[in-house]
Short mmCIF file of C-alpha atoms and ligand atoms in Angstrom, two decimals:
data_model
loop_
_atom_site.label_atom_id
_atom_site.label_comp_id
_atom_site.label_asym_id
_atom_site.label_seq_id
_atom_site.Cartn_x
_atom_site.Cartn_y
_atom_site.Cartn_z
CA MET A 94 -10.39 -30.64 7.50
CA LYS A 95 -7.06 -31.50 7.78
CA ILE A 96 -4.84 -28.71 7.19
CA ALA A 97 -0.95 -28.57 7.11
CA VAL A 98 0.76 -25.58 7.79
CA ILE A 99 4.53 -25.23 6.65
CA GLY A 100 6.58 -22.57 8.88
CA THR A 101 5.51 -22.26 12.06
CA GLY A 102 7.13 -18.63 12.62
CA TYR A 103 4.45 -15.50 13.56
CA VAL A 104 1.65 -15.96 10.44
CA GLY A 105 2.37 -20.21 10.04
CA LEU A 106 1.98 -20.68 13.60
CA VAL A 107 -0.79 -17.73 14.15
CA THR A 108 -2.70 -19.19 11.00
CA GLY A 109 -2.46 -22.41 12.26
CA VAL A 110 -3.70 -21.24 16.12
CA SER A 111 -6.61 -19.81 13.25
CA LEU A 112 -7.56 -22.38 11.36
CA ALA A 113 -7.48 -24.86 14.90
CA VAL A 114 -9.88 -22.20 16.27
CA LEU A 115 -12.48 -22.39 13.64
CA GLY A 116 -12.23 -26.94 13.88
CA HIS A 117 -9.65 -27.80 11.31
CA THR A 118 -6.55 -29.77 12.84
CA VAL A 119 -3.90 -28.63 12.25
CA TYR A 120 -0.41 -29.78 11.50
CA CYS A 121 2.26 -26.78 11.89
CA VAL A 122 5.62 -28.00 10.59
CA GLY A 123 8.73 -26.60 12.39
CA ARG A 124 12.47 -27.96 11.83
CA ASP A 125 13.18 -27.12 14.96
CA LYS A 126 12.45 -29.37 18.05
CA ALA A 127 12.96 -27.36 20.97
CA LYS A 128 10.15 -25.20 19.45
CA ILE A 129 7.96 -27.59 18.17
CA ASN A 130 8.36 -29.22 21.83
CA ALA A 131 7.24 -25.73 23.01
CA ILE A 132 3.96 -25.21 20.44
CA ASN A 133 2.77 -29.32 21.77
CA ALA A 134 3.47 -27.83 25.73
CA GLY A 135 1.03 -25.10 24.63
CA LYS A 136 4.33 -22.80 24.84
CA ALA A 137 4.54 -20.04 21.95
CA PRO A 138 7.69 -19.57 20.71
CA PHE A 139 7.26 -15.37 19.94
CA TYR A 140 5.29 -13.46 21.85
CA GLU A 141 1.77 -12.61 20.40
CA PRO A 142 -1.14 -10.93 22.39
CA GLN A 143 -3.93 -14.35 23.43
CA LEU A 144 -1.36 -16.11 21.98
CA GLU A 145 -0.42 -18.78 24.36
CA GLN A 146 -3.86 -18.90 25.82
CA PHE A 147 -5.27 -20.37 22.41
CA LEU A 148 -2.45 -22.95 21.82
CA LYS A 149 -3.32 -24.00 25.03
CA LYS A 150 -6.75 -24.81 25.37
CA LEU A 151 -6.03 -26.27 20.76
CA VAL A 152 -3.23 -28.67 21.93
CA LYS A 153 -4.90 -29.82 24.40
CA LYS A 154 -8.08 -30.38 22.43
CA LYS A 155 -5.09 -32.23 19.42
CA LEU A 156 -6.79 -29.71 17.19
CA LEU A 157 -2.94 -28.30 16.85
CA ILE A 158 -0.40 -30.62 16.51
CA ALA A 159 3.32 -28.95 15.32
CA THR A 160 5.70 -31.86 14.18
CA ASP A 161 8.88 -31.87 11.81
CA GLN A 162 7.34 -34.62 9.71
CA LEU A 163 6.33 -32.27 6.48
CA THR A 164 5.98 -35.58 4.09
CA GLY A 165 3.50 -37.31 6.55
CA SER A 166 1.48 -33.52 7.46
CA VAL A 167 1.05 -33.09 3.58
CA LYS A 168 0.05 -36.86 2.73
CA ASP A 169 -2.04 -36.71 5.57
CA ALA A 170 -3.29 -33.23 4.47
CA ASP A 171 -7.19 -31.63 2.65
CA ILE A 172 -5.40 -28.62 2.64
CA THR A 173 -1.38 -27.80 2.58
CA LEU A 174 -0.30 -23.75 3.37
CA ILE A 175 3.33 -22.78 2.91
CA ALA A 176 4.01 -19.98 5.45
CA VAL A 177 7.78 -19.77 5.32
CA GLY A 178 10.08 -16.80 4.98
CA THR A 179 10.65 -14.77 2.50
CA PRO A 180 13.10 -12.14 2.72
CA THR A 181 15.01 -9.37 0.97
CA VAL A 182 18.47 -10.09 0.12
CA ASP A 183 20.39 -7.84 -1.69
CA ASP A 184 16.93 -5.72 -1.74
CA LYS A 185 15.92 -8.30 -3.79
CA ILE A 186 13.45 -11.02 -2.83
CA ASP A 187 14.96 -14.75 -1.88
CA LEU A 188 12.67 -17.39 -2.58
CA SER A 189 14.97 -20.06 -1.70
CA ALA A 190 12.94 -21.06 1.17
CA ILE A 191 9.72 -20.99 -0.91
CA GLU A 192 11.15 -23.26 -3.67
CA LYS A 193 12.70 -26.02 -1.02
CA ALA A 194 9.38 -26.23 0.74
CA THR A 195 7.68 -26.69 -2.24
CA LYS A 196 10.32 -29.46 -3.29
CA GLN A 197 9.18 -31.22 -0.24
CA VAL A 198 5.57 -30.59 -0.37
CA GLY A 199 5.75 -31.90 -3.75
CA SER A 200 7.54 -34.93 -2.87
CA ALA A 201 4.73 -35.31 -0.40
CA LEU A 202 2.17 -35.63 -2.71
CA LYS A 203 3.82 -38.12 -5.15
CA ASN A 204 1.48 -41.27 -4.96
CA GLY A 205 -1.34 -39.61 -3.54
CA LYS A 206 -4.30 -40.36 -4.09
CA ARG A 207 -6.95 -37.28 -3.12
CA TYR A 208 -7.33 -34.08 -4.85
CA GLN A 209 -5.31 -31.55 -2.52
CA VAL A 210 -4.41 -27.75 -2.45
CA ILE A 211 -1.32 -25.79 -2.21
CA VAL A 212 -1.55 -22.38 -1.12
CA VAL A 213 0.64 -20.14 -1.27
CA LYS A 214 0.05 -18.44 2.43
CA SER A 215 4.05 -15.95 2.17
CA THR A 216 4.03 -13.29 0.49
CA VAL A 217 5.93 -12.91 -3.04
CA VAL A 218 6.15 -10.97 -5.85
CA PRO A 219 3.49 -11.71 -8.53
CA GLY A 220 4.17 -14.32 -11.40
CA THR A 221 5.75 -16.92 -8.53
CA SER A 222 3.20 -19.01 -7.40
CA GLU A 223 2.05 -19.81 -11.04
CA LYS A 224 6.12 -19.32 -12.66
CA VAL A 225 7.73 -20.49 -9.95
CA VAL A 226 5.90 -23.02 -6.82
CA LEU A 227 3.69 -24.67 -9.83
CA PRO A 228 6.38 -25.75 -11.87
CA ILE A 229 7.90 -27.10 -8.63
CA LEU A 230 5.09 -28.56 -7.70
CA GLU A 231 4.53 -30.91 -11.11
CA LYS A 232 8.27 -32.15 -10.79
CA TYR A 233 7.88 -33.31 -7.85
CA SER A 234 5.01 -34.64 -7.44
CA GLY A 235 4.71 -36.30 -10.77
CA LYS A 236 1.30 -34.64 -11.15
CA LYS A 237 -0.09 -32.31 -13.74
CA ILE A 238 -2.06 -28.98 -11.95
CA GLY A 239 -5.99 -30.25 -12.07
CA GLU A 240 -4.53 -33.69 -10.93
CA PHE A 241 -3.38 -30.70 -7.60
CA GLY A 242 -5.07 -27.71 -6.71
CA LEU A 243 -3.79 -24.03 -6.61
CA CYS A 244 -4.59 -20.78 -4.39
CA MET A 245 -2.20 -17.84 -3.10
CA ASN A 246 -4.16 -16.24 0.33
CA PRO A 247 -1.63 -13.50 1.25
CA GLU A 248 -1.72 -12.73 4.73
CA PHE A 249 -2.86 -9.17 6.22
CA LEU A 250 -2.00 -10.12 10.16
CA ARG A 251 -0.66 -7.58 11.81
CA GLU A 252 2.03 -8.15 14.49
CA GLY A 253 0.88 -7.27 17.74
CA ASN A 254 -2.34 -8.23 17.20
CA ALA A 255 -1.70 -11.12 15.01
CA VAL A 256 -3.96 -13.72 16.90
CA SER A 257 -7.55 -10.97 16.70
CA ASP A 258 -6.74 -10.15 12.71
CA ALA A 259 -6.27 -13.95 11.86
CA LEU A 260 -9.28 -14.82 13.84
CA HIS A 261 -11.43 -11.96 12.07
CA PRO A 262 -9.78 -10.95 8.70
CA ASP A 263 -11.54 -7.92 7.18
CA ARG A 264 -10.98 -9.69 4.23
CA ILE A 265 -9.57 -13.00 2.99
CA VAL A 266 -8.68 -12.78 -0.48
CA ILE A 267 -7.79 -15.65 -2.44
CA GLY A 268 -5.95 -15.95 -5.79
CA GLN A 269 -7.03 -19.15 -7.83
CA TYR A 270 -5.27 -21.36 -10.24
CA ASP A 271 -9.02 -22.73 -11.46
CA ASP A 272 -12.40 -22.51 -9.60
CA THR A 273 -11.87 -26.21 -8.17
CA SER A 274 -9.11 -24.50 -6.72
CA GLY A 275 -10.52 -22.10 -4.86
CA LYS A 276 -14.28 -23.33 -4.17
CA THR A 277 -11.54 -26.35 -2.95
CA TYR A 278 -9.89 -23.82 -0.53
CA ALA A 279 -12.65 -21.94 0.40
CA LYS A 280 -14.99 -24.41 1.94
CA VAL A 281 -11.66 -24.02 5.34
CA TYR A 282 -13.03 -20.06 5.80
CA THR A 283 -16.64 -21.34 5.19
CA LYS A 284 -17.56 -20.36 9.01
CA VAL A 285 -15.81 -16.97 8.89
CA LYS A 286 -18.42 -13.52 8.13
CA THR A 287 -15.88 -11.55 6.16
CA ASP A 288 -15.58 -10.13 2.48
CA LYS A 289 -13.96 -13.02 0.38
CA LEU A 290 -12.73 -11.94 -2.77
CA PHE A 291 -11.60 -14.56 -5.92
CA THR A 292 -9.25 -13.22 -7.94
CA ASN A 293 -6.41 -15.00 -10.03
CA LEU A 294 -2.93 -16.13 -8.59
CA GLN A 295 -1.11 -13.09 -9.94
CA THR A 296 -3.83 -10.96 -8.29
CA ALA A 297 -3.52 -12.01 -5.06
CA GLU A 298 0.35 -11.62 -4.89
CA LEU A 299 0.15 -7.82 -6.22
CA THR A 300 -3.07 -7.38 -3.73
CA LYS A 301 -0.71 -7.70 -0.52
CA TYR A 302 2.50 -5.70 -2.29
CA ALA A 303 0.03 -2.80 -2.97
CA ALA A 304 -1.59 -2.87 0.91
CA ASN A 305 1.41 -3.33 2.33
CA SER A 306 3.02 -0.54 0.19
CA LEU A 307 0.00 1.67 0.58
CA LEU A 308 0.50 2.35 4.28
CA ALA A 309 4.56 2.22 4.17
CA THR A 310 3.69 4.58 1.96
CA MET A 311 1.74 7.27 4.20
CA ILE A 312 4.03 7.03 6.95
CA SER A 313 7.08 7.99 5.07
CA PHE A 314 4.52 10.49 3.29
CA SER A 315 3.77 11.71 7.01
CA ASN A 316 7.95 12.00 7.85
CA GLU A 317 8.24 13.57 4.77
CA ILE A 318 6.16 16.70 6.05
CA ALA A 319 7.23 16.38 9.55
CA ARG A 320 10.71 17.26 7.71
CA ILE A 321 8.69 20.11 5.91
CA ALA A 322 7.24 21.15 9.43
CA GLU A 323 11.48 20.91 11.47
CA HIS A 324 12.27 23.63 9.14
CA ILE A 325 9.24 26.37 10.33
CA GLU A 326 9.29 27.99 13.39
CA GLY A 327 6.77 27.50 15.46
CA VAL A 328 4.99 25.13 13.62
CA ASP A 329 4.64 21.23 15.24
CA VAL A 330 3.89 18.22 12.78
CA MET A 331 0.97 17.17 15.58
CA ASP A 332 -0.90 19.67 15.21
CA VAL A 333 -1.13 19.62 11.19
CA TRP A 334 -1.75 16.08 11.52
CA LYS A 335 -4.65 16.80 13.78
CA GLY A 336 -6.31 19.08 10.95
CA VAL A 337 -6.07 17.16 8.47
CA HIS A 338 -7.26 13.96 10.32
CA LEU A 339 -10.39 16.05 10.77
CA ASP A 340 -11.05 15.52 7.01
CA HIS A 341 -14.95 13.59 6.95
CA ARG A 342 -13.67 11.63 4.16
CA LEU A 343 -10.92 10.89 6.86
CA SER A 344 -13.16 10.36 9.94
CA PRO A 345 -16.68 10.37 9.11
CA ILE A 346 -19.43 11.66 11.02
CA VAL A 347 -21.95 8.64 11.66
CA GLY A 348 -25.22 9.84 13.23
CA GLY A 349 -23.65 12.67 15.03
CA LYS A 350 -20.38 10.99 16.13
CA ARG A 351 -16.58 10.92 14.74
CA ILE A 352 -15.52 7.62 13.91
CA THR A 353 -11.49 7.35 13.99
CA SER A 354 -9.95 5.39 11.18
CA GLY A 355 -6.95 2.84 12.04
CA PHE A 356 -5.39 4.60 8.86
CA LEU A 357 -4.95 7.26 10.78
CA SER A 358 -2.51 5.76 12.44
CA TYR A 359 -0.77 5.71 9.52
CA ILE A 360 -1.17 9.43 8.82
CA LEU A 361 2.02 10.47 11.72
CA SER A 362 5.51 11.43 12.08
CA GLY A 363 8.17 8.82 13.52
CA CYS A 364 10.91 7.75 13.69
CA GLY A 365 9.36 5.28 10.63
CA TYR A 366 8.42 1.85 9.56
CA GLY A 367 10.08 -1.73 10.55
CA GLY A 368 9.01 -5.13 11.06
CA SER A 369 9.81 -8.16 8.75
CA CYS A 370 6.95 -6.77 6.33
CA PHE A 371 6.82 -3.24 4.85
CA PRO A 372 10.97 -3.15 4.83
CA LYS A 373 11.31 -5.85 2.65
CA ASP A 374 8.10 -5.93 1.08
CA THR A 375 8.36 -2.22 -0.45
CA LYS A 376 12.11 -2.88 -1.28
CA ALA A 377 10.87 -6.37 -2.92
CA LEU A 378 8.77 -4.33 -5.03
CA LEU A 379 10.44 -1.42 -6.15
CA ASN A 380 13.20 -4.29 -7.58
CA PHE A 381 10.19 -5.67 -9.49
CA ALA A 382 9.16 -2.89 -11.26
CA LYS A 383 13.55 -1.75 -11.49
CA GLU A 384 13.69 -5.55 -13.31
CA ARG A 385 10.82 -4.91 -15.84
CA ASP A 386 11.91 -1.30 -16.59
CA ILE A 387 9.21 0.46 -14.66
CA THR A 388 9.60 4.33 -13.17
CA THR A 389 8.43 4.31 -9.49
CA PRO A 390 9.01 7.11 -7.71
CA ILE A 391 6.60 6.90 -4.70
CA LEU A 392 7.89 3.56 -3.42
CA ALA A 393 11.55 5.02 -4.10
CA GLY A 394 10.71 7.85 -2.37
CA THR A 395 8.78 6.04 0.21
CA VAL A 396 11.67 3.01 1.11
CA PHE A 397 13.95 6.65 0.76
CA ILE A 398 12.59 8.76 4.34
CA ASN A 399 12.07 5.41 5.37
CA THR A 400 15.98 4.23 5.26
CA THR A 401 17.16 8.34 6.38
CA GLN A 402 14.28 8.75 9.30
CA PRO A 403 15.93 7.07 12.11
CA GLY A 404 18.42 9.58 11.16
CA ARG A 405 16.75 12.72 11.68
CA MET A 406 16.57 11.40 15.57
CA LEU A 407 20.28 11.82 15.56
CA SER A 408 19.95 14.89 13.90
CA LEU A 409 17.47 16.54 16.21
CA LEU A 410 19.84 15.18 19.53
CA LYS A 411 23.25 16.83 17.40
CA ASP A 412 21.24 20.23 17.13
CA ASN A 413 21.48 20.26 21.51
CA ILE A 414 24.13 18.17 22.09
CA ASP A 415 27.64 17.85 20.61
CA PRO A 416 29.62 16.12 20.92
CA ILE A 417 27.86 13.05 20.73
CA LYS A 418 30.90 11.30 21.40
CA GLY A 419 31.67 10.40 25.13
CA LYS A 420 28.32 10.90 25.99
CA ARG A 421 25.62 8.21 27.16
CA ILE A 422 22.46 7.80 25.25
CA ALA A 423 19.13 6.04 25.90
CA VAL A 424 17.05 4.44 24.08
CA LEU A 425 13.39 3.38 25.09
CA GLY A 426 11.68 0.61 23.72
CA LEU A 427 13.94 -1.54 21.01
CA THR A 428 11.00 -3.85 19.19
CA PHE A 429 9.87 -2.53 16.01
CA LYS A 430 6.62 -1.75 17.18
CA PRO A 431 4.74 -1.89 20.65
CA ASN A 432 2.97 -5.87 21.70
CA SER A 433 5.57 -7.28 19.78
CA ASP A 434 8.98 -9.28 20.33
CA ASP A 435 10.14 -8.72 16.52
CA LEU A 436 13.36 -6.63 16.64
CA ARG A 437 13.08 -7.46 12.69
CA GLN A 438 14.10 -3.89 10.79
CA SER A 439 13.10 -2.48 13.90
CA PRO A 440 14.37 1.64 13.73
CA ALA A 441 15.46 1.53 17.43
CA LEU A 442 18.53 -0.23 16.42
CA VAL A 443 19.00 1.95 12.95
CA LEU A 444 19.18 4.33 15.48
CA ILE A 445 21.41 2.60 17.95
CA ARG A 446 24.36 1.74 14.80
CA LEU A 447 23.62 5.03 14.37
CA LEU A 448 24.87 6.52 17.97
CA LYS A 449 27.78 4.26 18.68
CA GLU A 450 28.87 5.50 14.97
CA ALA A 451 29.09 8.85 16.54
CA GLY A 452 30.79 7.09 19.97
CA ALA A 453 28.20 7.14 22.50
CA THR A 454 27.42 4.81 25.37
CA VAL A 455 23.74 3.73 24.06
CA VAL A 456 22.19 2.05 27.07
CA GLY A 457 18.80 0.66 25.67
CA HIS A 458 15.74 -0.82 27.20
CA ASP A 459 12.32 -2.75 26.10
CA PRO A 460 9.24 -3.96 27.90
CA MET A 461 10.05 -7.49 26.23
CA MET A 462 13.50 -7.22 27.57
CA ASN A 463 13.18 -10.97 29.35
CA ILE A 464 11.56 -12.39 25.90
CA ILE A 465 14.32 -10.46 23.58
CA GLY A 466 17.20 -10.06 25.74
CA ASP A 467 19.34 -13.13 24.86
CA LYS A 468 18.54 -12.43 21.30
CA LYS A 469 21.45 -12.31 19.02
CA GLU A 470 20.63 -8.79 17.20
CA LEU A 471 20.68 -7.03 20.22
CA HIS A 472 24.23 -8.43 21.48
CA GLU A 473 25.85 -7.88 18.38
CA LEU A 474 24.88 -3.92 19.18
CA ASP A 475 27.14 -4.10 22.22
CA ILE A 476 25.16 -1.91 24.29
CA ILE A 477 24.11 -1.78 27.85
CA LEU A 478 20.91 -3.58 28.57
CA LYS A 479 18.30 -2.40 31.36
CA SER A 480 15.12 -3.90 32.73
CA LYS A 481 14.21 -1.19 33.76
CA ALA A 482 12.73 1.99 32.33
CA GLN A 483 14.08 4.34 34.54
CA ASP A 484 17.62 2.58 35.29
CA ALA A 485 18.29 2.97 31.04
CA LEU A 486 17.98 6.65 31.98
CA SER A 487 19.91 6.49 35.09
CA HIS A 488 22.60 9.29 34.74
CA ALA A 489 21.98 9.71 31.06
CA ASP A 490 23.22 12.84 28.67
CA ALA A 491 19.70 12.24 26.57
CA VAL A 492 17.06 10.02 26.07
CA CYS A 493 15.73 8.97 22.95
CA ILE A 494 12.26 7.08 22.18
CA ALA A 495 11.71 4.48 19.66
CA THR A 496 9.07 2.50 20.53
CA SER A 497 5.40 4.54 21.79
CA TRP A 498 5.56 1.59 24.35
CA ASP A 499 2.49 2.32 26.89
CA GLU A 500 4.29 1.59 29.84
CA TYR A 501 6.48 4.55 28.71
CA LYS A 502 4.19 7.24 28.03
CA LYS A 503 3.19 6.67 32.27
CA LEU A 504 6.81 8.63 32.69
CA THR A 505 6.73 11.81 34.40
CA PRO A 506 8.80 14.98 33.60
CA ALA A 507 10.39 14.60 37.11
CA ILE A 508 11.94 10.91 36.19
CA PHE A 509 13.04 12.52 33.77
CA LYS A 510 14.68 15.10 35.71
CA LYS A 511 15.25 13.27 38.63
CA GLN A 512 17.43 10.35 36.41
CA MET A 513 19.19 12.30 33.85
CA ALA A 514 21.92 13.76 33.36
CA ASN A 515 20.92 16.16 30.99
CA PRO A 516 17.23 15.68 30.94
CA LEU A 517 17.28 16.10 26.86
CA VAL A 518 13.21 13.69 25.81
CA ILE A 519 13.48 13.57 21.59
CA ASP A 520 10.82 12.05 21.03
CA GLY A 521 10.96 9.52 17.66
CA ARG A 522 7.28 8.54 18.55
CA ARG A 523 6.23 12.10 20.12
CA ILE A 524 4.53 9.31 22.77
CA PHE A 525 5.10 12.96 25.64
CA SER A 526 2.65 15.81 25.63
CA LYS A 527 4.76 18.89 24.37
CA ASP A 528 3.91 21.44 26.88
CA GLN A 529 3.59 19.65 30.00
CA PHE A 530 7.60 18.31 28.99
CA ILE A 531 8.97 22.13 28.18
CA ALA A 532 6.29 23.87 31.82
CA ALA A 533 8.18 20.97 34.00
CA GLY A 534 11.79 22.02 32.69
CA VAL A 535 12.61 19.21 30.15
CA VAL A 536 14.55 20.00 27.04
CA TYR A 537 12.10 17.99 24.54
CA LYS A 538 12.22 17.23 21.13
CA GLY A 539 10.67 15.43 18.54
CA ILE A 540 10.08 14.26 15.05
CA GLY A 541 8.72 17.02 13.03
CA TYR A 542 9.23 19.51 16.14
CA ARG A 543 12.45 20.99 16.63
P1 NAD B 667 9.53 -16.33 10.25
O1 NAD B 667 10.38 -16.13 9.41
O2 NAD B 667 8.79 -15.58 11.50
O3 NAD B 667 8.92 -17.78 9.96
C1 NAD B 667 9.12 -18.41 9.18
C2 NAD B 667 9.27 -20.06 9.52
O4 NAD B 667 9.75 -20.85 8.05
C3 NAD B 667 10.87 -19.87 9.92
O5 NAD B 667 10.54 -20.52 11.05
C4 NAD B 667 11.78 -21.40 8.83
O6 NAD B 667 12.00 -21.87 10.23
C5 NAD B 667 9.87 -22.12 9.04
N1 NAD B 667 10.96 -22.26 7.43
C6 NAD B 667 11.05 -21.96 6.28
N2 NAD B 667 11.59 -23.48 5.63
C7 NAD B 667 10.36 -24.32 5.98
C8 NAD B 667 10.38 -25.41 5.17
N3 NAD B 667 11.52 -26.41 4.24
N4 NAD B 667 9.73 -26.69 6.50
C9 NAD B 667 8.93 -26.00 7.28
N5 NAD B 667 9.72 -24.54 8.66
C10 NAD B 667 10.65 -24.11 7.40
O7 NAD B 667 8.09 -15.57 9.21
P2 NAD B 667 6.68 -14.72 8.77
O8 NAD B 667 7.33 -13.53 9.88
O9 NAD B 667 5.60 -15.94 9.73
O10 NAD B 667 6.67 -14.23 7.53
C11 NAD B 667 6.15 -16.18 6.44
C12 NAD B 667 5.87 -14.84 5.31
O11 NAD B 667 4.39 -14.18 5.87
C13 NAD B 667 6.74 -14.12 4.69
O12 NAD B 667 6.74 -13.99 3.24
C14 NAD B 667 6.48 -12.69 5.08
O13 NAD B 667 5.96 -12.07 4.56
C15 NAD B 667 4.47 -12.91 4.98
N6 NAD B 667 4.11 -12.13 6.43
C16 NAD B 667 4.57 -11.94 7.92
C17 NAD B 667 3.52 -11.37 8.54
C18 NAD B 667 4.27 -10.67 9.45
O14 NAD B 667 3.48 -9.75 10.72
N7 NAD B 667 5.16 -11.13 10.42
C19 NAD B 667 2.39 -10.72 7.96
C20 NAD B 667 1.37 -10.87 7.12
C21 NAD B 667 2.51 -11.54 5.72
#
């Protein structure tokens, strides 16, 4: 099949790659010429494991073509996916990019004789596909639904594992306007053996929010428990979670062996969630409920805990180093999670702003520095950036671990003692052994342990 994907961001490009791997011809439609040229040269415009290797092969085979020709691509395609951004502005979903892209897609459908299916891949609040996308498509194409099809297919990939997730999806949820739309779109995934769930449009839309909000809630709940643990002498929340994780409903014993489910990584305390999805999606859903007078205290609590969680690292720091003004604080890890170059809503950046407000000199490091070093978000923070972690630690009065990169797990207590003016480690991701660090003479404090 021929597929046009509008938007060449994390979801658009990775989806394009996964569809091309299935043998479809994919037009990845973007707006930025430099990015398009890079993709066509087999270069990934952002970091995701395996992305570049796949791009190189698929571009060579002409199965994936990046272009700025939206009209031509949509006209030629059997299926068009809309994968543009849906940010939250003032806590409310901003559908302007969706509306604009839909107008362009609608215009491209005009005068076309073939039946084509338009698929909303972006995360949108319930009702958007039917009440916003559909009327625009009808208006700009001059056609009625039925002459074209409409689906909503939420994306569940995780940044840092995006290519693998897109190639081996754990489920495919297809919200369909009608049977013909769903059946036609499902042909794209004939070769993929996984659970396929057919729903109406609104159910698919809410499924994505429910999935993200559940995981975000687990994280915030774990952080709420950490706050309690921090007030009980002798309790470390990490020991608490070990005991909780062993519940056989969370870690079942199969054939005499304990299975550790991936879900458990969300039942752990830290300095909070970030990225382009959880923060904006929980806020958008909260606002969606508020506009309908629905009370959602769990969602509100999840957002509240997360917004204030990076501040817990500052509190731990203040308990041990006062005043912060004039101190040199190293922050290790700037991206919102390991194996990603994404700085969007990263708790590390929130923490850095708090440290700067408190008058600290901040020295930052991230293993992705060669990719993120030029990004506007970092330059706006006015911090010192180092390309080696040990250089960031040099002469620091304290260090905060904000992202759990494997590279940091290899840092020994001796390195902190040698490099730092004062070996105070605030572990926001609990990646180090508390006992080992304390025994070695490092002042070790972490989320969930004081
Ligand atoms: P992104 O900001 O990385 O990419 C969006 C891209 O769309 C940008 O490159 C932008 O230039 C492009 N674009 C916007 N309007 C366009 C137009 N009219 N024509 C061509 N290109 C256009 O966003 P993303 O992270 O890929 O997310 C896209 C959607 O997928 C969002 O709704 C998001 O919530 C959802 N989602 C994201 C993830 C994730 O991990 N990033 C996971 C699941 C779902």
